[in-house]
mmCIF file of C-alpha atoms in Angstrom:
data_model
loop_
_atom_site.group_PDB
_atom_site.id
_atom_site.type_symbol
_atom_site.label_atom_id
_atom_site.label_comp_id
_atom_site.label_asym_id
_atom_site.label_seq_id
_atom_site.Cartn_x
_atom_site.Cartn_y
_atom_site.Cartn_z
ATOM 1 C CA MET A 1418 -12.816 -14.808 -27.213
ATOM 2 C CA LYS A 1419 -14.132 -11.976 -29.813
ATOM 3 C CA ALA A 1420 -12.781 -10.994 -33.079
ATOM 4 C CA ALA A 1421 -11.072 -8.196 -33.829
ATOM 5 C CA GLU A 1422 -14.377 -6.345 -35.474
ATOM 6 C CA ASP A 1423 -16.675 -7.432 -31.995
ATOM 7 C CA LEU A 1424 -14.177 -5.268 -29.396
ATOM 8 C CA GLU A 1425 -16.099 -2.826 -27.971
ATOM 9 C CA ASP A 1426 -14.826 0.521 -26.094
ATOM 10 C CA THR A 1427 -13.058 0.253 -23.238
ATOM 11 C CA SER A 1428 -12.442 2.911 -20.170
ATOM 12 C CA VAL A 1429 -8.389 2.988 -19.143
ATOM 13 C CA GLY A 1430 -8.222 4.697 -15.624
ATOM 14 C CA ALA A 1431 -5.539 7.127 -14.907
ATOM 15 C CA ALA A 1432 -4.561 9.089 -11.500
ATOM 16 C CA THR A 1433 -2.748 12.145 -10.585
ATOM 17 C CA THR A 1434 -1.339 12.897 -6.627
ATOM 18 C CA MET A 1435 -1.376 16.458 -6.221
ATOM 19 C CA THR A 1436 1.652 18.239 -3.695
ATOM 20 C CA ASP A 1437 -1.007 18.300 -0.819
ATOM 21 C CA GLY A 1438 -1.342 15.013 -1.198
ATOM 22 C CA THR A 1439 -4.797 15.189 -2.888
ATOM 23 C CA GLU A 1440 -5.656 12.810 -5.439
ATOM 24 C CA ILE A 1441 -7.737 13.424 -9.015
ATOM 25 C CA SER A 1442 -9.329 10.235 -10.809
ATOM 26 C CA GLU A 1443 -10.212 10.740 -14.280
ATOM 27 C CA THR A 1444 -11.595 8.086 -17.065
ATOM 28 C CA ILE A 1445 -10.428 7.900 -20.736
ATOM 29 C CA GLN A 1446 -12.423 6.726 -23.139
ATOM 30 C CA LEU A 1447 -11.151 5.001 -25.815
ATOM 31 C CA PRO A 1448 -13.280 4.785 -29.023
ATOM 32 C CA ALA A 1449 -13.679 0.678 -30.490
ATOM 33 C CA GLU A 1450 -12.350 2.394 -33.849
ATOM 34 C CA GLU A 1451 -8.758 2.923 -31.976
ATOM 35 C CA ASP A 1452 -8.714 0.509 -29.551
ATOM 36 C CA ARG A 1453 -9.471 -2.793 -32.849
ATOM 37 C CA ALA A 1454 -6.160 -0.564 -34.470
ATOM 38 C CA TYR A 1455 -4.016 -1.015 -31.495
ATOM 39 C CA ALA A 1456 -5.625 -5.334 -30.756
ATOM 40 C CA ARG A 1457 -4.849 -5.462 -34.968
ATOM 41 C CA HIS A 1458 -1.141 -4.103 -34.677
ATOM 42 C CA LEU A 1459 -0.241 -6.589 -31.871
ATOM 43 C CA ILE A 1460 -1.502 -9.756 -34.585
ATOM 44 C CA ASP A 1461 0.594 -7.720 -37.693
ATOM 45 C CA ILE A 1462 3.578 -7.820 -35.348
ATOM 46 C CA ALA A 1463 3.400 -11.369 -34.038
ATOM 47 C CA ALA A 1464 6.242 -13.890 -35.036
ATOM 48 C CA ASP A 1465 3.487 -16.848 -35.496
ATOM 49 C CA MET A 1466 1.343 -16.701 -38.277
ATOM 50 C CA VAL A 1467 -2.504 -15.954 -37.808
ATOM 51 C CA ILE A 1468 -5.117 -16.930 -39.325
ATOM 52 C CA SER A 1469 -8.948 -16.724 -38.521
ATOM 53 C CA VAL A 1470 -12.388 -18.366 -40.827
ATOM 54 C CA ASP A 1471 -16.094 -18.400 -40.051
ATOM 55 C CA GLY A 1472 -17.927 -20.865 -38.729
ATOM 56 C CA ARG A 1473 -17.531 -21.984 -42.625
ATOM 57 C CA ARG A 1474 -14.119 -22.155 -42.238
ATOM 58 C CA LEU A 1475 -13.912 -18.799 -45.011
ATOM 59 C CA VAL A 1476 -11.071 -16.439 -43.608
ATOM 60 C CA ASN A 1477 -11.288 -13.602 -41.930
ATOM 61 C CA LEU A 1478 -8.026 -12.673 -40.420
ATOM 62 C CA PHE A 1479 -4.886 -13.160 -42.226
ATOM 63 C CA ASN A 1480 -1.288 -10.780 -40.718
ATOM 64 C CA LYS A 1481 2.056 -10.106 -42.239
ATOM 65 C CA LYS A 1482 3.595 -12.857 -40.924
ATOM 66 C CA ALA A 1483 0.739 -15.142 -43.174
ATOM 67 C CA GLU A 1484 1.319 -13.205 -46.198
ATOM 68 C CA GLU A 1485 5.087 -12.886 -46.070
ATOM 69 C CA VAL A 1486 5.098 -16.921 -45.412
ATOM 70 C CA TYR A 1487 2.092 -17.722 -47.630
ATOM 71 C CA GLY A 1488 3.026 -15.333 -50.807
ATOM 72 C CA TYR A 1489 -0.836 -13.878 -50.688
ATOM 73 C CA THR A 1490 -2.285 -10.765 -49.612
ATOM 74 C CA GLU A 1491 -4.809 -10.990 -46.674
ATOM 75 C CA ALA A 1492 -7.232 -8.937 -49.767
ATOM 76 C CA GLU A 1493 -6.591 -12.507 -52.040
ATOM 77 C CA MET A 1494 -7.515 -14.268 -48.823
ATOM 78 C CA LEU A 1495 -10.340 -13.022 -47.147
ATOM 79 C CA GLY A 1496 -13.653 -14.369 -47.921
ATOM 80 C CA GLN A 1497 -11.599 -17.478 -49.375
ATOM 81 C CA PRO A 1498 -12.096 -21.050 -47.904
ATOM 82 C CA ILE A 1499 -8.794 -22.034 -45.401
ATOM 83 C CA THR A 1500 -8.970 -25.518 -47.643
ATOM 84 C CA ARG A 1501 -6.503 -23.322 -50.906
ATOM 85 C CA LEU A 1502 -3.540 -23.132 -47.714
ATOM 86 C CA TYR A 1503 -4.445 -27.083 -47.363
ATOM 87 C CA ASP A 1504 -1.924 -29.408 -49.914
ATOM 88 C CA ASP A 1505 -4.031 -32.402 -48.650
ATOM 89 C CA PRO A 1506 -8.243 -31.917 -48.773
ATOM 90 C CA THR A 1507 -7.942 -35.168 -46.516
ATOM 91 C CA GLU A 1508 -6.032 -33.215 -43.717
ATOM 92 C CA TYR A 1509 -8.063 -30.700 -43.862
ATOM 93 C CA ASP A 1510 -11.000 -33.036 -43.475
ATOM 94 C CA ARG A 1511 -8.594 -33.886 -40.490
ATOM 95 C CA VAL A 1512 -8.213 -31.486 -38.661
ATOM 96 C CA GLY A 1513 -11.545 -29.950 -39.166
ATOM 97 C CA ALA A 1514 -13.909 -32.894 -37.465
ATOM 98 C CA LEU A 1515 -10.927 -32.583 -34.591
ATOM 99 C CA LEU A 1516 -11.395 -29.475 -34.070
ATOM 100 C CA ARG A 1517 -15.558 -29.977 -33.600
ATOM 101 C CA GLN A 1518 -14.411 -32.510 -31.688
ATOM 102 C CA GLN A 1519 -11.975 -31.461 -28.664
ATOM 103 C CA GLY A 1520 -12.583 -27.715 -29.528
ATOM 104 C CA ARG A 1521 -8.111 -27.599 -30.196
ATOM 105 C CA TYR A 1522 -6.154 -28.682 -32.134
ATOM 106 C CA THR A 1523 -2.051 -29.038 -32.121
ATOM 107 C CA GLY A 1524 -0.111 -30.610 -34.877
ATOM 108 C CA GLU A 1525 2.083 -30.895 -37.907
ATOM 109 C CA ILE A 1526 0.539 -30.332 -41.433
ATOM 110 C CA THR A 1527 1.432 -29.849 -45.273
ATOM 111 C CA SER A 1528 0.711 -26.425 -46.230
ATOM 112 C CA ARG A 1529 0.961 -24.845 -49.819
ATOM 113 C CA LYS A 1530 2.102 -21.877 -50.873
ATOM 114 C CA LYS A 1531 0.458 -19.554 -53.691
ATOM 115 C CA ASN A 1532 3.446 -20.358 -55.395
ATOM 116 C CA GLY A 1533 2.538 -24.257 -55.345
ATOM 117 C CA GLU A 1534 5.703 -24.629 -52.738
ATOM 118 C CA ILE A 1535 4.994 -27.289 -50.211
ATOM 119 C CA PHE A 1536 6.453 -26.753 -46.814
ATOM 120 C CA PRO A 1537 5.238 -28.419 -43.384
ATOM 121 C CA VAL A 1538 3.873 -25.754 -40.204
ATOM 122 C CA PHE A 1539 2.332 -26.891 -37.028
ATOM 123 C CA ILE A 1540 -0.566 -24.619 -36.096
ATOM 124 C CA THR A 1541 -2.036 -24.953 -32.981
ATOM 125 C CA ALA A 1542 -6.247 -24.037 -33.665
ATOM 126 C CA ILE A 1543 -9.143 -23.082 -32.010
ATOM 127 C CA LEU A 1544 -12.925 -22.950 -31.964
ATOM 128 C CA LEU A 1545 -14.272 -19.110 -31.235
ATOM 129 C CA HIS A 1546 -17.525 -19.497 -29.516
ATOM 130 C CA ASP A 1547 -20.426 -16.393 -28.748
ATOM 131 C CA SER A 1548 -21.555 -14.770 -25.290
ATOM 132 C CA ALA A 1549 -24.635 -17.860 -26.200
ATOM 133 C CA GLY A 1550 -21.648 -21.106 -26.830
ATOM 134 C CA ARG A 1551 -22.616 -20.956 -30.712
ATOM 135 C CA VAL A 1552 -19.325 -21.834 -32.399
ATOM 136 C CA ILE A 1553 -18.555 -18.736 -35.556
ATOM 137 C CA GLY A 1554 -14.985 -19.932 -35.652
ATOM 138 C CA SER A 1555 -11.979 -20.703 -35.127
ATOM 139 C CA VAL A 1556 -8.236 -19.312 -34.862
ATOM 140 C CA GLY A 1557 -5.501 -20.683 -35.281
ATOM 141 C CA TYR A 1558 -1.560 -19.864 -34.472
ATOM 142 C CA SER A 1559 1.255 -21.505 -36.760
ATOM 143 C CA ARG A 1560 4.959 -21.131 -38.085
ATOM 144 C CA ASP A 1561 6.758 -22.881 -40.936
ATOM 145 C CA LEU A 1562 8.689 -25.636 -40.098
ATOM 146 C CA THR A 1563 10.927 -25.746 -43.199
ATOM 147 C CA ALA A 1564 14.645 -24.607 -41.400
ATOM 148 C CA GLU A 1565 13.952 -26.801 -38.421
ATOM 149 C CA LYS A 1566 13.374 -29.329 -40.654
ATOM 150 C CA LYS A 1567 16.171 -28.634 -42.350
ATOM 151 C CA ALA A 1568 18.419 -27.926 -39.675
ATOM 152 C CA ALA A 1569 17.302 -31.346 -38.333
ATOM 153 C CA ALA A 1570 18.085 -33.453 -41.287
ATOM 154 C CA VAL A 1571 21.705 -31.533 -41.403
ATOM 155 C CA GLU A 1572 21.691 -32.549 -37.544
ATOM 156 C CA ARG A 1573 20.996 -36.171 -38.657
ATOM 157 C CA GLU A 1574 23.486 -35.869 -41.290
ATOM 158 C CA TYR A 1575 26.630 -34.691 -39.031
ATOM 159 C CA LEU A 1576 25.560 -37.501 -37.129
ATOM 160 C CA ALA A 1577 25.204 -39.998 -39.026
ATOM 161 C CA MET A 1578 29.195 -39.056 -40.887
ATOM 162 C CA LEU A 1579 29.874 -38.715 -37.121
ATOM 163 C CA GLY A 1580 29.507 -42.626 -36.673
ATOM 164 C CA GLU A 1581 31.049 -43.242 -40.306
ATOM 165 C CA GLU A 1582 33.859 -41.131 -39.845
ATOM 166 C CA LYS A 1583 34.836 -43.251 -36.234
ATOM 167 C CA LEU A 1584 34.015 -46.976 -37.701
ATOM 168 C CA LYS A 1585 36.181 -45.369 -40.794
ATOM 169 C CA ARG A 1586 38.872 -44.617 -38.027
ATOM 170 C CA GLU A 1587 38.087 -48.066 -36.351
ATOM 171 C CA VAL A 1588 38.402 -50.088 -39.493
ATOM 172 C CA GLU A 1589 41.885 -47.862 -40.233
ATOM 173 C CA ASN A 1590 43.478 -48.076 -36.672
ATOM 174 C CA ILE A 1591 42.240 -52.153 -37.342
ATOM 175 C CA THR A 1592 43.629 -52.366 -40.844
ATOM 176 C CA ARG A 1593 47.261 -50.554 -39.561
ATOM 177 C CA HIS A 1594 47.222 -53.272 -36.713
ATOM 178 C CA ASP A 1595 46.382 -56.295 -38.985
ATOM 179 C CA MET A 1596 49.592 -54.514 -41.816
ATOM 180 C CA LYS A 1597 52.495 -55.001 -39.095
ATOM 181 C CA SER A 1598 52.495 -58.689 -39.010
ATOM 182 C CA PRO A 1599 52.401 -59.810 -41.881
ATOM 183 C CA LEU A 1600 55.733 -56.304 -42.439
ATOM 184 C CA ASN A 1601 57.033 -57.377 -39.685
ATOM 185 C CA SER A 1602 58.008 -61.242 -41.287
ATOM 186 C CA VAL A 1603 59.205 -59.845 -44.359
ATOM 187 C CA ILE A 1604 61.712 -57.581 -42.673
ATOM 188 C CA GLY A 1605 62.505 -60.389 -40.466
ATOM 189 C CA PHE A 1606 63.243 -62.774 -43.041
ATOM 190 C CA ALA A 1607 65.298 -60.306 -44.910
ATOM 191 C CA ASP A 1608 67.058 -60.091 -42.161
ATOM 192 C CA LEU A 1609 68.082 -63.685 -42.252
ATOM 193 C CA LEU A 1610 69.100 -63.374 -45.690
ATOM 194 C CA LEU A 1611 70.809 -60.784 -44.675
ATOM 195 C CA GLU A 1612 72.908 -62.314 -42.371
ATOM 196 C CA ASP A 1613 73.509 -65.231 -44.498
ATOM 197 C CA ASP A 1614 77.439 -65.364 -45.911
ATOM 198 C CA THR A 1615 76.794 -67.711 -48.499
ATOM 199 C CA LEU A 1616 74.294 -64.816 -50.195
ATOM 200 C CA GLU A 1617 75.944 -63.475 -53.018
ATOM 201 C CA GLU A 1618 76.244 -59.396 -53.341
ATOM 202 C CA ALA A 1619 73.834 -59.018 -55.830
ATOM 203 C CA HIS A 1620 71.550 -60.512 -53.825
ATOM 204 C CA LYS A 1621 72.004 -59.660 -50.950
ATOM 205 C CA GLU A 1622 71.585 -56.211 -52.803
ATOM 206 C CA ILE A 1623 68.261 -57.102 -53.753
ATOM 207 C CA VAL A 1624 67.256 -58.477 -50.520
ATOM 208 C CA ARG A 1625 68.093 -55.355 -48.924
ATOM 209 C CA ILE A 1626 65.943 -53.174 -50.915
ATOM 210 C CA ILE A 1627 63.062 -55.177 -49.648
ATOM 211 C CA TYR A 1628 64.186 -54.570 -46.721
ATOM 212 C CA ASN A 1629 64.138 -51.252 -47.071
ATOM 213 C CA SER A 1630 60.620 -51.133 -48.370
ATOM 214 C CA GLY A 1631 59.601 -53.258 -45.481
ATOM 215 C CA MET A 1632 60.558 -51.120 -43.213
ATOM 216 C CA LYS A 1633 59.329 -48.012 -45.118
ATOM 217 C CA ALA A 1634 55.651 -49.415 -45.042
ATOM 218 C CA LEU A 1635 55.780 -50.019 -41.743
ATOM 219 C CA ARG A 1636 57.526 -46.801 -40.905
ATOM 220 C CA THR A 1637 54.556 -45.285 -43.447
ATOM 221 C CA VAL A 1638 52.287 -47.301 -41.169
ATOM 222 C CA ASN A 1639 52.995 -45.941 -37.898
ATOM 223 C CA LEU A 1640 53.574 -42.281 -39.404
ATOM 224 C CA SER A 1641 49.523 -42.633 -40.017
ATOM 225 C CA LEU A 1642 48.713 -42.642 -36.784
ATOM 226 C CA ASP A 1643 51.074 -39.491 -36.203
ATOM 227 C CA LEU A 1644 49.619 -37.489 -38.842
ATOM 228 C CA LEU A 1645 46.167 -37.975 -36.949
ATOM 229 C CA LYS A 1646 47.697 -37.125 -33.795
ATOM 230 C CA ILE A 1647 49.127 -33.719 -35.607
ATOM 231 C CA GLU A 1648 45.490 -32.624 -37.476
ATOM 232 C CA GLN A 1649 44.511 -33.143 -33.827
ATOM 233 C CA GLY A 1650 46.534 -30.643 -32.775
ATOM 234 C CA VAL A 1651 47.800 -33.693 -29.755
ATOM 235 C CA TYR A 1652 51.418 -34.667 -31.188
ATOM 236 C CA VAL A 1653 54.537 -34.462 -29.419
ATOM 237 C CA PRO A 1654 57.535 -34.768 -31.260
ATOM 238 C CA ASP A 1655 60.433 -36.947 -31.047
ATOM 239 C CA PRO A 1656 63.138 -34.652 -32.854
ATOM 240 C CA GLN A 1657 66.179 -36.608 -33.683
ATOM 241 C CA VAL A 1658 69.526 -36.378 -35.434
ATOM 242 C CA VAL A 1659 68.968 -36.757 -39.232
ATOM 243 C CA ARG A 1660 71.521 -36.877 -42.257
ATOM 244 C CA LEU A 1661 69.449 -35.487 -44.922
ATOM 245 C CA LEU A 1662 71.423 -36.441 -48.153
ATOM 246 C CA PRO A 1663 70.957 -40.270 -47.546
ATOM 247 C CA VAL A 1664 67.255 -39.932 -46.993
ATOM 248 C CA LEU A 1665 67.546 -38.122 -50.159
ATOM 249 C CA LEU A 1666 69.097 -40.195 -51.885
ATOM 250 C CA ASP A 1667 66.978 -43.084 -50.689
ATOM 251 C CA VAL A 1668 63.736 -40.416 -52.324
ATOM 252 C CA GLN A 1669 65.684 -41.178 -55.532
ATOM 253 C CA THR A 1670 65.853 -44.480 -55.445
ATOM 254 C CA ASP A 1671 62.481 -45.427 -54.422
ATOM 255 C CA HIS A 1672 61.326 -42.919 -57.480
ATOM 256 C CA ALA A 1673 63.665 -44.113 -59.852
ATOM 257 C CA ASN A 1674 60.454 -46.014 -62.221
ATOM 258 C CA MET A 1675 58.783 -42.498 -62.633
ATOM 259 C CA ILE A 1676 62.009 -40.658 -63.488
ATOM 260 C CA ARG A 1677 62.529 -43.791 -65.688
ATOM 261 C CA ASN A 1678 59.400 -43.379 -67.462
ATOM 262 C CA LYS A 1679 59.281 -39.515 -67.431
ATOM 263 C CA ARG A 1680 62.998 -39.293 -69.035
ATOM 264 C CA VAL A 1681 63.720 -36.968 -66.362
ATOM 265 C CA SER A 1682 67.097 -36.877 -65.279
ATOM 266 C CA VAL A 1683 67.264 -35.396 -61.033
ATOM 267 C CA VAL A 1684 70.923 -33.871 -60.377
ATOM 268 C CA PHE A 1685 72.024 -32.749 -56.962
ATOM 269 C CA LEU A 1686 73.459 -29.826 -56.025
ATOM 270 C CA LEU A 1687 75.456 -29.145 -52.946
ATOM 271 C CA HIS A 1688 76.218 -25.207 -52.841
ATOM 272 C CA ASP A 1689 75.296 -24.951 -56.190
ATOM 273 C CA GLN A 1690 78.038 -27.496 -57.249
ATOM 274 C CA PRO A 1691 76.926 -30.634 -59.240
ATOM 275 C CA GLN A 1692 77.579 -34.006 -57.070
ATOM 276 C CA GLU A 1693 77.485 -37.185 -57.737
ATOM 277 C CA THR A 1694 76.180 -39.774 -55.985
ATOM 278 C CA GLU A 1695 79.355 -41.104 -54.823
ATOM 279 C CA GLN A 1696 80.412 -37.496 -53.897
ATOM 280 C CA LEU A 1697 77.023 -37.340 -51.895
ATOM 281 C CA ARG A 1698 77.592 -40.480 -49.669
ATOM 282 C CA ALA A 1699 81.281 -38.881 -49.081
ATOM 283 C CA GLN A 1700 79.388 -35.910 -47.336
ATOM 284 C CA ARG A 1701 76.657 -37.947 -45.729
ATOM 285 C CA ALA A 1702 77.847 -36.330 -41.696
ATOM 286 C CA ASP A 1703 77.563 -32.596 -42.886
ATOM 287 C CA TRP A 1704 74.306 -31.974 -44.089
ATOM 288 C CA LEU A 1705 72.420 -33.013 -40.912
ATOM 289 C CA VAL A 1706 68.862 -32.186 -39.538
ATOM 290 C CA LEU A 1707 67.204 -31.971 -36.343
ATOM 291 C CA GLY A 1708 63.738 -33.760 -37.134
ATOM 292 C CA GLU A 1709 62.036 -37.662 -37.216
ATOM 293 C CA GLU A 1710 63.734 -39.904 -40.369
ATOM 294 C CA ILE A 1711 60.488 -41.136 -41.112
ATOM 295 C CA MET A 1712 58.696 -37.552 -41.657
ATOM 296 C CA CYS A 1713 61.538 -36.386 -43.478
ATOM 297 C CA TYR A 1714 60.940 -39.102 -46.298
ATOM 298 C CA ASN A 1715 57.789 -38.967 -46.440
ATOM 299 C CA ILE A 1716 58.054 -34.592 -46.713
ATOM 300 C CA PHE A 1717 60.625 -35.343 -50.242
ATOM 301 C CA ALA A 1718 59.084 -37.986 -51.273
ATOM 302 C CA ASN A 1719 55.765 -36.170 -52.280
ATOM 303 C CA LEU A 1720 57.641 -32.932 -53.020
ATOM 304 C CA LEU A 1721 60.038 -34.818 -55.770
ATOM 305 C CA LYS A 1722 56.861 -36.980 -57.111
ATOM 306 C CA ASN A 1723 55.331 -33.731 -57.687
ATOM 307 C CA ALA A 1724 58.168 -32.492 -59.484
ATOM 308 C CA ILE A 1725 58.542 -36.144 -61.397
ATOM 309 C CA GLU A 1726 54.877 -35.619 -62.493
ATOM 310 C CA ALA A 1727 55.062 -31.953 -63.189
ATOM 311 C CA ALA A 1728 58.386 -31.668 -65.594
ATOM 312 C CA PRO A 1729 57.942 -31.828 -69.446
ATOM 313 C CA PRO A 1730 59.721 -35.249 -70.289
ATOM 314 C CA GLY A 1731 63.094 -34.927 -70.843
ATOM 315 C CA SER A 1732 63.980 -32.378 -68.716
ATOM 316 C CA THR A 1733 66.003 -31.989 -65.774
ATOM 317 C CA ILE A 1734 64.806 -31.414 -61.976
ATOM 318 C CA THR A 1735 67.346 -30.121 -59.445
ATOM 319 C CA CYS A 1736 67.933 -30.540 -56.133
ATOM 320 C CA ARG A 1737 69.729 -27.541 -54.815
ATOM 321 C CA LEU A 1738 71.251 -28.008 -50.188
ATOM 322 C CA SER A 1739 72.477 -24.822 -48.621
ATOM 323 C CA PHE A 1740 72.664 -23.329 -45.724
ATOM 324 C CA GLU A 1741 70.067 -20.885 -44.513
ATOM 325 C CA GLU A 1742 71.696 -17.294 -45.052
ATOM 326 C CA GLY A 1743 72.267 -15.479 -42.472
ATOM 327 C CA GLY A 1744 71.414 -18.533 -40.668
ATOM 328 C CA ALA A 1745 73.585 -21.451 -39.649
ATOM 329 C CA GLY A 1746 70.752 -23.301 -37.913
ATOM 330 C CA GLN A 1747 68.895 -23.591 -41.404
ATOM 331 C CA ILE A 1748 69.488 -26.725 -44.147
ATOM 332 C CA ARG A 1749 67.428 -25.562 -47.072
ATOM 333 C CA VAL A 1750 66.736 -27.392 -49.933
ATOM 334 C CA VAL A 1751 65.347 -26.235 -53.343
ATOM 335 C CA LEU A 1752 63.353 -27.876 -55.595
ATOM 336 C CA HIS A 1753 63.326 -27.036 -59.299
ATOM 337 C CA ASN A 1754 61.139 -28.383 -61.895
ATOM 338 C CA GLN A 1755 60.597 -26.056 -65.409
ATOM 339 C CA GLY A 1756 56.885 -27.579 -64.875
ATOM 340 C CA ALA A 1757 54.060 -24.805 -64.048
ATOM 341 C CA VAL A 1758 51.457 -25.164 -61.390
ATOM 342 C CA PRO A 1759 48.374 -24.667 -62.972
ATOM 343 C CA GLU A 1760 47.432 -20.661 -62.099
ATOM 344 C CA LYS A 1761 44.043 -21.560 -60.592
ATOM 345 C CA ILE A 1762 45.738 -24.041 -58.117
ATOM 346 C CA ARG A 1763 48.829 -22.273 -56.854
ATOM 347 C CA ASP A 1764 47.589 -19.992 -54.041
ATOM 348 C CA ARG A 1765 46.228 -23.145 -52.435
ATOM 349 C CA PHE A 1766 49.401 -25.229 -53.945
ATOM 350 C CA PHE A 1767 49.226 -26.422 -50.406
ATOM 351 C CA GLU A 1768 46.059 -26.732 -49.163
ATOM 352 C CA LYS A 1769 43.936 -29.977 -48.533
ATOM 353 C CA SER A 1770 42.511 -31.729 -51.450
ATOM 354 C CA ALA A 1771 43.817 -28.612 -54.100
ATOM 355 C CA THR A 1772 44.898 -30.636 -57.124
ATOM 356 C CA ALA A 1773 44.264 -29.942 -61.073
ATOM 357 C CA GLY A 1774 45.340 -31.278 -63.932
ATOM 358 C CA LYS A 1775 46.650 -35.504 -62.966
ATOM 359 C CA LYS A 1776 44.279 -38.239 -63.002
ATOM 360 C CA GLY A 1777 43.565 -39.657 -59.287
ATOM 361 C CA GLY A 1778 45.554 -36.619 -57.455
ATOM 362 C CA THR A 1779 44.172 -36.014 -54.744
ATOM 363 C CA GLY A 1780 45.895 -32.854 -53.431
ATOM 364 C CA LEU A 1781 47.289 -34.558 -50.093
ATOM 365 C CA GLY A 1782 50.794 -34.794 -50.408
ATOM 366 C CA THR A 1783 51.397 -31.330 -51.031
ATOM 367 C CA TYR A 1784 49.106 -30.975 -47.617
ATOM 368 C CA SER A 1785 51.279 -33.775 -45.810
ATOM 369 C CA ALA A 1786 54.105 -32.154 -47.177
ATOM 370 C CA LEU A 1787 53.405 -28.987 -45.301
ATOM 371 C CA ARG A 1788 51.684 -30.759 -41.893
ATOM 372 C CA LEU A 1789 55.142 -32.402 -41.811
ATOM 373 C CA THR A 1790 57.759 -29.459 -42.230
ATOM 374 C CA GLN A 1791 55.451 -27.730 -39.917
ATOM 375 C CA THR A 1792 55.658 -30.265 -37.191
ATOM 376 C CA LEU A 1793 59.722 -30.470 -37.933
ATOM 377 C CA GLY A 1794 59.911 -26.166 -37.046
ATOM 378 C CA GLY A 1795 60.261 -25.296 -40.367
ATOM 379 C CA GLN A 1796 59.145 -23.993 -43.235
ATOM 380 C CA ILE A 1797 57.970 -24.999 -46.666
ATOM 381 C CA SER A 1798 56.773 -22.356 -49.602
ATOM 382 C CA MET A 1799 56.036 -21.748 -53.390
ATOM 383 C CA GLU A 1800 57.143 -20.638 -56.378
ATOM 384 C CA SER A 1801 55.703 -21.044 -59.465
ATOM 385 C CA ASP A 1802 54.663 -19.638 -62.957
ATOM 386 C CA SER A 1803 55.273 -20.862 -66.687
ATOM 387 C CA ALA A 1804 58.666 -19.242 -67.436
ATOM 388 C CA HIS A 1805 60.872 -20.227 -65.344
ATOM 389 C CA GLY A 1806 58.840 -23.401 -63.870
ATOM 390 C CA THR A 1807 58.429 -24.352 -59.922
ATOM 391 C CA THR A 1808 60.056 -24.060 -57.239
ATOM 392 C CA LEU A 1809 59.977 -25.382 -53.823
ATOM 393 C CA THR A 1810 61.838 -24.742 -50.840
ATOM 394 C CA VAL A 1811 61.904 -26.600 -47.418
ATOM 395 C CA ILE A 1812 63.588 -24.989 -44.764
ATOM 396 C CA LEU A 1813 64.884 -27.266 -41.646
ATOM 397 C CA PRO A 1814 66.296 -26.918 -38.294
ATOM 398 C CA LYS A 1815 70.426 -28.286 -37.732
ATOM 399 C CA PRO A 1816 70.881 -30.529 -34.490
ATOM 400 C CA PRO A 1817 71.947 -28.439 -31.518
ATOM 401 C CA PRO A 1818 76.217 -28.210 -32.031
ATOM 402 C CA GLY A 1819 77.137 -31.733 -29.739
ATOM 403 C CA MET A 1820 74.213 -33.567 -30.408
ATOM 404 C CA ALA A 1821 75.138 -36.745 -32.762
ATOM 405 C CA PRO A 1822 72.816 -39.250 -35.104
ATOM 406 C CA VAL A 1823 71.375 -42.085 -33.365
ATOM 407 C CA PRO A 1824 73.190 -45.066 -34.614
ATOM 408 C CA SER A 1825 71.276 -47.059 -38.326
ATOM 409 C CA ARG A 1826 70.194 -50.603 -38.219
ATOM 410 C CA ARG A 1827 71.413 -52.315 -41.689
ATOM 411 C CA GLY A 1828 69.139 -51.890 -43.809
ATOM 412 C CA THR A 1829 67.279 -48.585 -42.576
ATOM 413 C CA LEU A 1830 66.458 -44.879 -44.335
ATOM 414 C CA ALA A 1831 70.010 -44.364 -44.731
ATOM 415 C CA PRO A 1832 72.116 -46.687 -46.755
#
């Protein structure tokens, strides 16, 4: 192989065939200067770095790609020792020794750019000989491995994350499974106590609360499996007739401590008419939705919790129920509090992990409410500003005529 400067003139043969079949041949002589320019052009458009050194390992060729990667111009590198491009002098000595022994070297080295940045390079170097077989230098073809190394690191991190995620799911599944046994015991013993005719009614009410809490915890464990399926897009709903008013009253009862500590009150309105608890219980059969009871519970449990946390102390939270205008097949639930959602998260209120100003907040409550509402075939929206507070609207479908509620056991979500 000859250096570009030593290339000789070459001849290019061309032939032209005339109409009578006579072939005329001619030879075009290309000058050496044009040939060298063409060879250099090929070297400069190469995707790899091409660097050549003489017998003293001084640079005599430094292509455009090498200029781009290292930051040196060819003029800066011509006549300079190749060691300038190595980060470790001992590596320079090792590559040189292998080149002399084997005639070539292929492997990874650590290089240094003009700005001092250190980076990995994969190089293939070959010794150059003259016509007498004497070594006159070497040429190396190399590429920057930085992008490949980063991609490999990202892939390793991704695979490690998948492994951790798989382990996490397995642990969660084991935990869910193991939680069911003690919960079933709590529910079972509470159920036995409720069957005891000697137990005073006041005590039965306490046991009923224990029973309800155990049932909700058990259903929440089961719901977590459903949420995973929802996220994966493989969940198949099992819609049933749900009495909405008992669910909402149940949510209020479970948040009683938060309501008391925040000194807020919760007012229910049916078609804009305020209702006492007993009035609501009396109308339980009139407000039915098509869905799954535990999903309905979790939707409004998350939304009421948010409303209590956002409401100013001493204020009132309203929960309005009405039949959707223009569509008797839907029920609208509007939850309003006088607090405002922080402006920076209003546009992404229902996004996963959207939270602001709440200690320990994860933003998963509103996201969960959104996904569960969508799963039940409903709609959910939010409006908020500092002047009017925050309004959350949930629209759920009503069951078709003639579809009856599934009978509930004593002590389930419906009181």
